[in-house]
Structure formats: C-alpha cells, structure tokens
PDB file of N, CA and C and ligand atoms in Angstrom:
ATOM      1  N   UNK F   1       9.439  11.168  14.910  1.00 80.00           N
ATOM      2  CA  UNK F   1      10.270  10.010  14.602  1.00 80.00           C
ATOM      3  C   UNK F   1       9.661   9.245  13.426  1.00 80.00           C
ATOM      4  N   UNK F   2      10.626   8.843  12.490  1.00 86.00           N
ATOM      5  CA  UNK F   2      10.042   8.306  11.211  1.00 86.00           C
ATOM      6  C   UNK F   2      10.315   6.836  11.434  1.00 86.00           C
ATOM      7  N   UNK F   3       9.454   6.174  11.362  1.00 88.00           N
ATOM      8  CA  UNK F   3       9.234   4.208  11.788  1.00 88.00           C
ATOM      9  C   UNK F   3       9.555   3.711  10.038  1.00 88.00           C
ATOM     10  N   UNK F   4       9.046   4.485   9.225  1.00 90.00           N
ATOM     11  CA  UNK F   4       9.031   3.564   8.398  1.00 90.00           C
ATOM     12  C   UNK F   4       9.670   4.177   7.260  1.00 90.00           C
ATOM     13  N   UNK F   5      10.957   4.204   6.623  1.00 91.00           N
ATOM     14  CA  UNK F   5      11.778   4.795   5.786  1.00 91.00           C
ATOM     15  C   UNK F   5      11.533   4.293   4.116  1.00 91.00           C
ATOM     16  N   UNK F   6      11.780   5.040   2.970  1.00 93.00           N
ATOM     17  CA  UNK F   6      11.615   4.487   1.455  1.00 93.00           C
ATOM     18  C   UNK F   6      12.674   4.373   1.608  1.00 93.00           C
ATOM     19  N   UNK F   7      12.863   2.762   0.868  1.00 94.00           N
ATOM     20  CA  UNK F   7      14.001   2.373   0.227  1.00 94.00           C
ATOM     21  C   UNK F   7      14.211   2.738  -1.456  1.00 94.00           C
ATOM     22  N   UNK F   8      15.253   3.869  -1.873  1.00 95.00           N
ATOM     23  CA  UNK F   8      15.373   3.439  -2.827  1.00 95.00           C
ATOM     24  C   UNK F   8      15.598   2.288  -4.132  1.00 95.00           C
ATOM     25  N   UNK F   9      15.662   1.193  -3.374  1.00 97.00           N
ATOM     26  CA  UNK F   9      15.939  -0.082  -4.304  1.00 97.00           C
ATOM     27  C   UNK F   9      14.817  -0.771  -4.635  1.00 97.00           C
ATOM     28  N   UNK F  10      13.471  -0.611  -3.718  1.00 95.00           N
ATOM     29  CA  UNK F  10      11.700  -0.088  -4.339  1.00 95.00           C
ATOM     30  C   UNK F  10      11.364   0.454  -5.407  1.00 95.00           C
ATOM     31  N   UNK F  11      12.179   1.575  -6.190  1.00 96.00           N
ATOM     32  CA  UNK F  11      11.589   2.652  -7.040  1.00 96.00           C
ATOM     33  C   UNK F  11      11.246   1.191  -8.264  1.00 96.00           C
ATOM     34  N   UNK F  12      10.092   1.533  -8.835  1.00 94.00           N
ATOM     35  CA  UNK F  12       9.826   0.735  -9.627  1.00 94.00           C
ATOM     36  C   UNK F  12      10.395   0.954 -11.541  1.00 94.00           C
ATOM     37  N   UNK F  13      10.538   2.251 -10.999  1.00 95.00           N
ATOM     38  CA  UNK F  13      10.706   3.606 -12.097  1.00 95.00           C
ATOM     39  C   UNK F  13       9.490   3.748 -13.169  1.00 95.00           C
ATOM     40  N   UNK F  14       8.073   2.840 -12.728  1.00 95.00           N
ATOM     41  CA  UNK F  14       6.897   3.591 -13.129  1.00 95.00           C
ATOM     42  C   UNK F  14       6.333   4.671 -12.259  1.00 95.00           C
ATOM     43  N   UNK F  15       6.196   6.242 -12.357  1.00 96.00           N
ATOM     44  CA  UNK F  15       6.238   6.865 -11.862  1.00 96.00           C
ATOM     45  C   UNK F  15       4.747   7.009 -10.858  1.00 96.00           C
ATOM     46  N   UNK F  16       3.469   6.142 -11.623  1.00 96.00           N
ATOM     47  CA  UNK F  16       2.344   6.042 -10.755  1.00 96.00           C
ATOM     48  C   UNK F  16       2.799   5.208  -9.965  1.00 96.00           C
ATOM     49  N   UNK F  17       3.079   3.994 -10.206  1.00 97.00           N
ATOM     50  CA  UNK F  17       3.291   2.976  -8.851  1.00 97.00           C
ATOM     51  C   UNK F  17       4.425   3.184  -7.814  1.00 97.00           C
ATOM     52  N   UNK F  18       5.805   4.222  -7.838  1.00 97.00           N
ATOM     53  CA  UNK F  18       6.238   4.375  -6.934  1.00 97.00           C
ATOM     54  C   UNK F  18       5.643   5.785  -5.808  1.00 97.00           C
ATOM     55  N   UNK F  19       4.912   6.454  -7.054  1.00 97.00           N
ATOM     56  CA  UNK F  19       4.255   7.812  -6.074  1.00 97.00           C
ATOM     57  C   UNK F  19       2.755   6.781  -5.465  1.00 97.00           C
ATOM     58  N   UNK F  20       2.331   5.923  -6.051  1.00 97.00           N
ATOM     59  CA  UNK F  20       1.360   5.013  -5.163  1.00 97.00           C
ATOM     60  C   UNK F  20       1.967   4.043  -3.796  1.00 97.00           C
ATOM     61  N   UNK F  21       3.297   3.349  -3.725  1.00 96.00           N
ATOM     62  CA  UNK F  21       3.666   3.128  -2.709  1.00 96.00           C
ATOM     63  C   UNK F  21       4.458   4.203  -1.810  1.00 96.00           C
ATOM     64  N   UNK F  22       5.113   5.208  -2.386  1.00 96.00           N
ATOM     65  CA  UNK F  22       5.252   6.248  -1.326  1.00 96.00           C
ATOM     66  C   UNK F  22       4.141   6.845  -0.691  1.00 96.00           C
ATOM     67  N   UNK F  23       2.813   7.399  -1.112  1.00 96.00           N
ATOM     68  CA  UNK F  23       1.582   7.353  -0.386  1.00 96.00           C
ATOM     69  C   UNK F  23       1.735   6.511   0.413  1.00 96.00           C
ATOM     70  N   UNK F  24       1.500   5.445   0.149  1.00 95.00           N
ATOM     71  CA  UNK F  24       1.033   4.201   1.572  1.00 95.00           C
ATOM     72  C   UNK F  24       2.108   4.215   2.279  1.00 95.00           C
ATOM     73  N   UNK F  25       3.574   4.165   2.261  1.00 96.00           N
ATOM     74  CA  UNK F  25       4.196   4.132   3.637  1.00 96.00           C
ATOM     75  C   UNK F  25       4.332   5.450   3.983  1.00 96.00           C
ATOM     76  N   UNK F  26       3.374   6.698   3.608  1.00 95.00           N
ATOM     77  CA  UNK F  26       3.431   7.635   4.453  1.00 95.00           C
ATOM     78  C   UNK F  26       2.542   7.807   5.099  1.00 95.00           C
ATOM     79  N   UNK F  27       1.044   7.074   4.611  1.00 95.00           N
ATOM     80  CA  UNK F  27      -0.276   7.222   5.149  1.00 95.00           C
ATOM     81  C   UNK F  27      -0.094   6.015   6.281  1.00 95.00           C
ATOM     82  N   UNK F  28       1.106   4.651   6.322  1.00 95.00           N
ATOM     83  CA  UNK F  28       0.689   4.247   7.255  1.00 95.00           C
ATOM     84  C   UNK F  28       1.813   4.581   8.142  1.00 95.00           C
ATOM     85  N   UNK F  29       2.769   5.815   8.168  1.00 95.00           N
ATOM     86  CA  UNK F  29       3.470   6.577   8.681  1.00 95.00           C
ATOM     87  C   UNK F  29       2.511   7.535   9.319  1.00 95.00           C
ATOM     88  N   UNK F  30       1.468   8.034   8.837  1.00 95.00           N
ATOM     89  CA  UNK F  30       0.791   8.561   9.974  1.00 95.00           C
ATOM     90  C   UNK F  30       0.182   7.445  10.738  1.00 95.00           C
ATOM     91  N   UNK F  31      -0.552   6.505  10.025  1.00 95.00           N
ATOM     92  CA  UNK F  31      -1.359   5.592  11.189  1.00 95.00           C
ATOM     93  C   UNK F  31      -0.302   5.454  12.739  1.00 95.00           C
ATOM     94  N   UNK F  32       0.612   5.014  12.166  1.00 95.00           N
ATOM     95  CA  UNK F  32       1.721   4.715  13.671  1.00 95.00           C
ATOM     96  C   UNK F  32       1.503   5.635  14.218  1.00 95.00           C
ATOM     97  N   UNK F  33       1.670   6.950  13.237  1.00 94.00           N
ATOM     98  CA  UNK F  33       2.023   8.177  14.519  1.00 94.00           C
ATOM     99  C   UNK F  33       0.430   8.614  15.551  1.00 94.00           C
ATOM    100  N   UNK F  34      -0.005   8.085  14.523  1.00 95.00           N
ATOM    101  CA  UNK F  34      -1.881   8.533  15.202  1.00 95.00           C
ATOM    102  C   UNK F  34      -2.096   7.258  16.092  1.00 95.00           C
ATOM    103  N   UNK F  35      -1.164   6.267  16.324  1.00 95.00           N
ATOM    104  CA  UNK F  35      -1.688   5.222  17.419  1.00 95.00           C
ATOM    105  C   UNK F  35      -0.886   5.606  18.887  1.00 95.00           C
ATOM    106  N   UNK F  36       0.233   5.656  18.370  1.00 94.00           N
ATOM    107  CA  UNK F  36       1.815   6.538  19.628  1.00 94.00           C
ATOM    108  C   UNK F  36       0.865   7.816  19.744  1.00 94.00           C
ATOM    109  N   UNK F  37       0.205   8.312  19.295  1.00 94.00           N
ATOM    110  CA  UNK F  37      -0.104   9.752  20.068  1.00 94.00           C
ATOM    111  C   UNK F  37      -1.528  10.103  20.792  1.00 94.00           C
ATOM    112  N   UNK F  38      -2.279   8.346  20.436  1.00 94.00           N
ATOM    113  CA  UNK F  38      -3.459   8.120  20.997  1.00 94.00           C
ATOM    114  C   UNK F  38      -4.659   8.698  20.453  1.00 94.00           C
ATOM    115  N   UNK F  39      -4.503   8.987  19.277  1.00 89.00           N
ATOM    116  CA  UNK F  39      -5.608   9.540  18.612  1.00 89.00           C
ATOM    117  C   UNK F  39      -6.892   8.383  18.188  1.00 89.00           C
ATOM    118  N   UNK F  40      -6.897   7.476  19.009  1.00 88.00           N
ATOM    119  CA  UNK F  40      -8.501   6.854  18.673  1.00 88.00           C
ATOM    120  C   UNK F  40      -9.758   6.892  17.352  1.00 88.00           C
ATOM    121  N   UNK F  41      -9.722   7.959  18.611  1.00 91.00           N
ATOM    122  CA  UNK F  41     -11.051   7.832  17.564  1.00 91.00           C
ATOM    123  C   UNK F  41     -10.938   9.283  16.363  1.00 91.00           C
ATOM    124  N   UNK F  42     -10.102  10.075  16.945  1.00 93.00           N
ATOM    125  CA  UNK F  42     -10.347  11.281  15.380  1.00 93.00           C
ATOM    126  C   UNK F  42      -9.353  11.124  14.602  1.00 93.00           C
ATOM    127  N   UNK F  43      -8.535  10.059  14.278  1.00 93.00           N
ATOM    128  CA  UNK F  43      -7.719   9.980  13.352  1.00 93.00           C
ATOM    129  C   UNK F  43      -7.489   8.394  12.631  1.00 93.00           C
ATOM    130  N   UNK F  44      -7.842   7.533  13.928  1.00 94.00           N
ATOM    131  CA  UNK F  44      -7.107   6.660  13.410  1.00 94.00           C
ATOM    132  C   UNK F  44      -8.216   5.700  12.524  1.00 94.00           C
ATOM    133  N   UNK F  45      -9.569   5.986  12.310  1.00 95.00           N
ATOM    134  CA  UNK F  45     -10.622   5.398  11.791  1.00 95.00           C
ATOM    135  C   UNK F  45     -10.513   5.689  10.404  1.00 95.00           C
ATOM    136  N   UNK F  46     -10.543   6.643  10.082  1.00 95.00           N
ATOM    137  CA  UNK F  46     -10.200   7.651   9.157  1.00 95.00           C
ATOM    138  C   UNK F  46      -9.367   6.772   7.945  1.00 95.00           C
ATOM    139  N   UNK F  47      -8.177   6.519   8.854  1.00 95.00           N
ATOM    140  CA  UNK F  47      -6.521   6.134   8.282  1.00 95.00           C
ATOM    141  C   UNK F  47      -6.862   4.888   7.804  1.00 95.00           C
ATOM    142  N   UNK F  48      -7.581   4.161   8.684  1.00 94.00           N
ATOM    143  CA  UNK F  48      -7.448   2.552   8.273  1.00 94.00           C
ATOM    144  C   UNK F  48      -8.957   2.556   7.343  1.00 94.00           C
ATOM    145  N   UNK F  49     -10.007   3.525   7.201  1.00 94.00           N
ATOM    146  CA  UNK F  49     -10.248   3.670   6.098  1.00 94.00           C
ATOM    147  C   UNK F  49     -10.128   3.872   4.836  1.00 94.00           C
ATOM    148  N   UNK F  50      -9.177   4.814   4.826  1.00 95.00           N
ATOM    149  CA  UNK F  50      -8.511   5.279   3.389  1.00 95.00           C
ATOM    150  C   UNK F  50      -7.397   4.447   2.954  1.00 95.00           C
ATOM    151  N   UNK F  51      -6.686   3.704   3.921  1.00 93.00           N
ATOM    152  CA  UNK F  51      -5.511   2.588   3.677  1.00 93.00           C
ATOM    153  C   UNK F  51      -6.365   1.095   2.937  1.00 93.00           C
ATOM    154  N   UNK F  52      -7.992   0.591   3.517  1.00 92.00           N
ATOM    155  CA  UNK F  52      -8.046  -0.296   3.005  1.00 92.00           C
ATOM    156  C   UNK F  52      -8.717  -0.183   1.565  1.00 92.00           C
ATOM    157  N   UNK F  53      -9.407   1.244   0.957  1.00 93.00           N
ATOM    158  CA  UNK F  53      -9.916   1.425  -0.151  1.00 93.00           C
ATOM    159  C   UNK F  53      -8.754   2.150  -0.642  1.00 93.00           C
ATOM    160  N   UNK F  54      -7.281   2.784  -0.728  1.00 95.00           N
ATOM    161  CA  UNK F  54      -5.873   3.195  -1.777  1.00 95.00           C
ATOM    162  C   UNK F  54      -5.156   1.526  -1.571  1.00 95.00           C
ATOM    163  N   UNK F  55      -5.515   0.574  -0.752  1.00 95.00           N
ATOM    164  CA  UNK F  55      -4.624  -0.545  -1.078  1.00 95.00           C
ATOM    165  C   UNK F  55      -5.478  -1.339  -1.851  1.00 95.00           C
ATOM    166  N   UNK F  56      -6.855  -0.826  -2.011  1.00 94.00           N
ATOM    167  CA  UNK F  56      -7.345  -2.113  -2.944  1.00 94.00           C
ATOM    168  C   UNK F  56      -7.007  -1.142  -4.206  1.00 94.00           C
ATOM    169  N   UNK F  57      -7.023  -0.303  -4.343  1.00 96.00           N
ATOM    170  CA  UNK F  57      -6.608   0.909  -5.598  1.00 96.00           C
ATOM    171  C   UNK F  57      -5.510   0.503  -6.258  1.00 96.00           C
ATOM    172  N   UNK F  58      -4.504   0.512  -5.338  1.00 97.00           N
ATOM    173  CA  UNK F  58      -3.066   0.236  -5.562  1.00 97.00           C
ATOM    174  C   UNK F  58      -2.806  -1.100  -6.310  1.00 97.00           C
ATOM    175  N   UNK F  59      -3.697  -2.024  -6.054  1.00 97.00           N
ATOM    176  CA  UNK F  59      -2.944  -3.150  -5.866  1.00 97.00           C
ATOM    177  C   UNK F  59      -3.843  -3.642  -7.476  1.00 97.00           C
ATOM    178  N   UNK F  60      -5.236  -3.003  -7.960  1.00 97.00           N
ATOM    179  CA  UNK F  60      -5.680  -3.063  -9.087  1.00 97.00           C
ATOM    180  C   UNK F  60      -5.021  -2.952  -9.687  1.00 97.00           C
ATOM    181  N   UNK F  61      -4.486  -1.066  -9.617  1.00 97.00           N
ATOM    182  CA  UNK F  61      -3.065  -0.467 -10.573  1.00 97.00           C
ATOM    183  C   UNK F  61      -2.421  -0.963 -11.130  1.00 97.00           C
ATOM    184  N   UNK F  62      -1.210  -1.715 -10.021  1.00 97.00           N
ATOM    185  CA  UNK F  62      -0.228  -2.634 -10.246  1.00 97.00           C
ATOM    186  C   UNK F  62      -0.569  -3.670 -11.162  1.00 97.00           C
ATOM    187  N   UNK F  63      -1.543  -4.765 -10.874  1.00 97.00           N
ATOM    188  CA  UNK F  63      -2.227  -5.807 -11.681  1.00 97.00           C
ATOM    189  C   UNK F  63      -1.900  -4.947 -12.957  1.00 97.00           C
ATOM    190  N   UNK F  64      -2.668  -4.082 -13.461  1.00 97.00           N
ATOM    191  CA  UNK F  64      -2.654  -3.582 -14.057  1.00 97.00           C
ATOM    192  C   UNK F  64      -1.448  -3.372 -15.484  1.00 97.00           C
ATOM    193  N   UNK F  65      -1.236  -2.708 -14.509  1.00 97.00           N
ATOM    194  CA  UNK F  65       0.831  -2.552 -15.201  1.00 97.00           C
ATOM    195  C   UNK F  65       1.341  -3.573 -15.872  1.00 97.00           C
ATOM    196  N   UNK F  66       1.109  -5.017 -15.091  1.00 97.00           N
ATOM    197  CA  UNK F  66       2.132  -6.038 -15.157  1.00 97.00           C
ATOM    198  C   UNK F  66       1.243  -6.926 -15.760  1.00 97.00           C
ATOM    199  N   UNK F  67      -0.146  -6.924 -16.124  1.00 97.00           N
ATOM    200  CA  UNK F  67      -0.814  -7.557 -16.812  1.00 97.00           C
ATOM    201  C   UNK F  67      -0.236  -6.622 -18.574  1.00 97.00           C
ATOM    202  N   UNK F  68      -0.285  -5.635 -18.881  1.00 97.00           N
ATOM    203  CA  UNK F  68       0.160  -4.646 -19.872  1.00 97.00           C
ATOM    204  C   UNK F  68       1.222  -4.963 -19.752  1.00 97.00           C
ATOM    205  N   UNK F  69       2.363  -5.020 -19.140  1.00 95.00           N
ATOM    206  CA  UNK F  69       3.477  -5.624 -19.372  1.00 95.00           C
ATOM    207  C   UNK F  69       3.731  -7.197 -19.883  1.00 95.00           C
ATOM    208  N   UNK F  70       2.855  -8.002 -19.237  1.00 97.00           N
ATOM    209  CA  UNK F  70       2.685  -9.529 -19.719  1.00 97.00           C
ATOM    210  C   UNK F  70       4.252  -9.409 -18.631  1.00 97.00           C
ATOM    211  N   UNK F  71       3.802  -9.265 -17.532  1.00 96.00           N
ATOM    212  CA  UNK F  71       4.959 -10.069 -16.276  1.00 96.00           C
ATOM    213  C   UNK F  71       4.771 -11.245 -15.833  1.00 96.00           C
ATOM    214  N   UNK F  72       5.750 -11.675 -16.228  1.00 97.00           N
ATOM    215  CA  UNK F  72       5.928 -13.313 -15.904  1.00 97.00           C
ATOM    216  C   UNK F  72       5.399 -13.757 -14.379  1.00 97.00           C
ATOM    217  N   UNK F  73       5.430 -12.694 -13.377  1.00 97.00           N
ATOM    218  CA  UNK F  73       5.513 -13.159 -12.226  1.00 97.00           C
ATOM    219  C   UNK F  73       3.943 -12.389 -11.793  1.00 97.00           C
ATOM    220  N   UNK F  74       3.221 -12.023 -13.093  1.00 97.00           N
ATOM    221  CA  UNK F  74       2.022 -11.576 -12.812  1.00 97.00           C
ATOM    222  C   UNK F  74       1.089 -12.421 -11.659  1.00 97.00           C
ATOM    223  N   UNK F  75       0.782 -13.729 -11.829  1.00 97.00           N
ATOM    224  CA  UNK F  75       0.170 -14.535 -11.376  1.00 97.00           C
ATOM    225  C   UNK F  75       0.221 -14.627  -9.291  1.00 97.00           C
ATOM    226  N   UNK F  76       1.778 -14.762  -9.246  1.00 98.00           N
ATOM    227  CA  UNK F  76       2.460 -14.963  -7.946  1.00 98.00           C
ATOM    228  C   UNK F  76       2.329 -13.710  -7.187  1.00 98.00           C
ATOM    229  N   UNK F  77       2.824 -12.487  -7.827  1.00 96.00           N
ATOM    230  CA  UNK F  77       2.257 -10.948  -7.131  1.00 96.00           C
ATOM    231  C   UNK F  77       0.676 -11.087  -7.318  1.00 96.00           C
ATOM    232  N   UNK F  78      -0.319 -11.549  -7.872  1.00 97.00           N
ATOM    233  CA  UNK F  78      -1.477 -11.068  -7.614  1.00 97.00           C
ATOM    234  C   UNK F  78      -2.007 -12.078  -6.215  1.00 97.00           C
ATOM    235  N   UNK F  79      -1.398 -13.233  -6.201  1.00 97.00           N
ATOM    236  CA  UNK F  79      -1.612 -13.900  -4.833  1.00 97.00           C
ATOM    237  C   UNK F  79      -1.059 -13.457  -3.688  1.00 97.00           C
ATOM    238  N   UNK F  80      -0.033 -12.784  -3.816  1.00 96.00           N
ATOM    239  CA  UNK F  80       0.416 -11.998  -2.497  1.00 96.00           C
ATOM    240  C   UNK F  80      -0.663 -10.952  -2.583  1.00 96.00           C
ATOM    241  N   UNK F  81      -1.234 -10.287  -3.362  1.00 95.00           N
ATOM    242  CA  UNK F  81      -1.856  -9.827  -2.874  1.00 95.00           C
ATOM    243  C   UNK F  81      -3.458 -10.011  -2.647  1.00 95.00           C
ATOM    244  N   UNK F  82      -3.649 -11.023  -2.961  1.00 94.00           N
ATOM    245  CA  UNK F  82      -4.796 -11.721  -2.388  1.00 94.00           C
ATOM    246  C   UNK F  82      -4.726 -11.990  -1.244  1.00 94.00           C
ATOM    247  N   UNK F  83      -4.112 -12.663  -0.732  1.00 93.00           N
ATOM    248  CA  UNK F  83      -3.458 -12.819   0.623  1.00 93.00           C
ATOM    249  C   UNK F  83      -3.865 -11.215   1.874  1.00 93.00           C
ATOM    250  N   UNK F  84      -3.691 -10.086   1.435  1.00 91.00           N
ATOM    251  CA  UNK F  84      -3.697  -9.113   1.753  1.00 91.00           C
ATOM    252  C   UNK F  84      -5.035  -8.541   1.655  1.00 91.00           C
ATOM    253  N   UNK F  85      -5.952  -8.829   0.811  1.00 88.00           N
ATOM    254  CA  UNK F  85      -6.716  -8.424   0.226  1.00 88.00           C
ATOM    255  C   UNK F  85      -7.837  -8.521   1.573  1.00 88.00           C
ATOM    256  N   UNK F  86      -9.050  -7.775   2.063  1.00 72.00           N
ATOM    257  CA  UNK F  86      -9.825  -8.004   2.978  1.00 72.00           C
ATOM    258  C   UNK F  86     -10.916  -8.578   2.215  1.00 72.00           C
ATOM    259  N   UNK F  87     -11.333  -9.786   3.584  1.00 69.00           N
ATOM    260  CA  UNK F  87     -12.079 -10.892   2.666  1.00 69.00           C
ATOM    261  C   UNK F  87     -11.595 -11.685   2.150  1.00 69.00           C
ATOM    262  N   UNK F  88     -10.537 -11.828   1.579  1.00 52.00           N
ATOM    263  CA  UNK F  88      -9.849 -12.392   0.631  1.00 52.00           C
ATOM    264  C   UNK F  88      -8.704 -13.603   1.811  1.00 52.00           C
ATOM    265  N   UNK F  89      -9.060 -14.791   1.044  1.00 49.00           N
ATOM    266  CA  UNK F  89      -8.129 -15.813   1.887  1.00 49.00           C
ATOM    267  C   UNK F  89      -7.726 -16.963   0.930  1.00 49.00           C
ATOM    268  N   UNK F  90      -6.308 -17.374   0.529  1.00 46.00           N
ATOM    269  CA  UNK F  90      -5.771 -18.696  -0.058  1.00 46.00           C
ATOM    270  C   UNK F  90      -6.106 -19.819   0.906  1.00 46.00           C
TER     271      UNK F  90
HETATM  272 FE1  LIG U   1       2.768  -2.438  -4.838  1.00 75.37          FE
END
C-alpha cells in the first residue's frame, strides 16, 4: 500500500530537485512501510539515518538553486527549512 503519492503539480521542472524530492517521499515511503511491518531495529535506523543527512543535502541544493536564481522567496523557504532542520529552532 502506497501512503504517500507524487503530486504532479510539485514537479519543479529542475530535474535535480524533483528527482531529489521524489527520493525522499520514497525513502520515507519505505520508512512507513519499515514501521507497519515492524522492522525496528534492521531497517528503520538505517532510514532515519539517511533521511536526516539527503534532507540536509536536499535542502542545501535547493538554497542553492534559488539563491542562483535570485528567488524572491529565497529567504522565507530557507526558514521553513530551518524550522526542519535538526538542531535548528526559530
Ligand atoms: Fe525541497
């Protein structure tokens, strides 16, 4: 059973940052499935390892992009994702 579906109206149409958020809602498409199937300890350590070092990846990336772009809304997306960020608190 799939919990967590891509929306096409997401595609960013930069081709790293939408193949970087399709990764993550599939990697945390397994986490769900590795919690529903009780996998503890051989899977799910793993998952929320690699989810919190590709989301700090991801979220550089992005900066990234939209800093090179000069996006207006650069500032406001980098606080959402501060917000997100571990360690990290507004
Ligand atoms: Fe993103």
């Amino acid at each position: 059973m799939t919990v967590l579906n891509w929306n096409p109206a997401w595609d960013t149409g930069i081709e790293a940052i939408d193949g970087q958020h399709r990764n993550l809602l599939a990697q945390f498409e397994s986490l769900i499935a590795a919690i529903h199937q009780n996998h503890l300890h051989d899977q799910i350590p793993g998952l929320l390892t690699f989810l919190s070092d590709y989301v700090e990846f991801h979220f550089t990336t992005e900066e990234g992009y939209m800093q090179a772009a000069q996006f207006p809304g650069l500032a406001g997306h980098k606080a959402r994702h501060d917000e997100l960020r571990p360690g990290w608190s507004s």
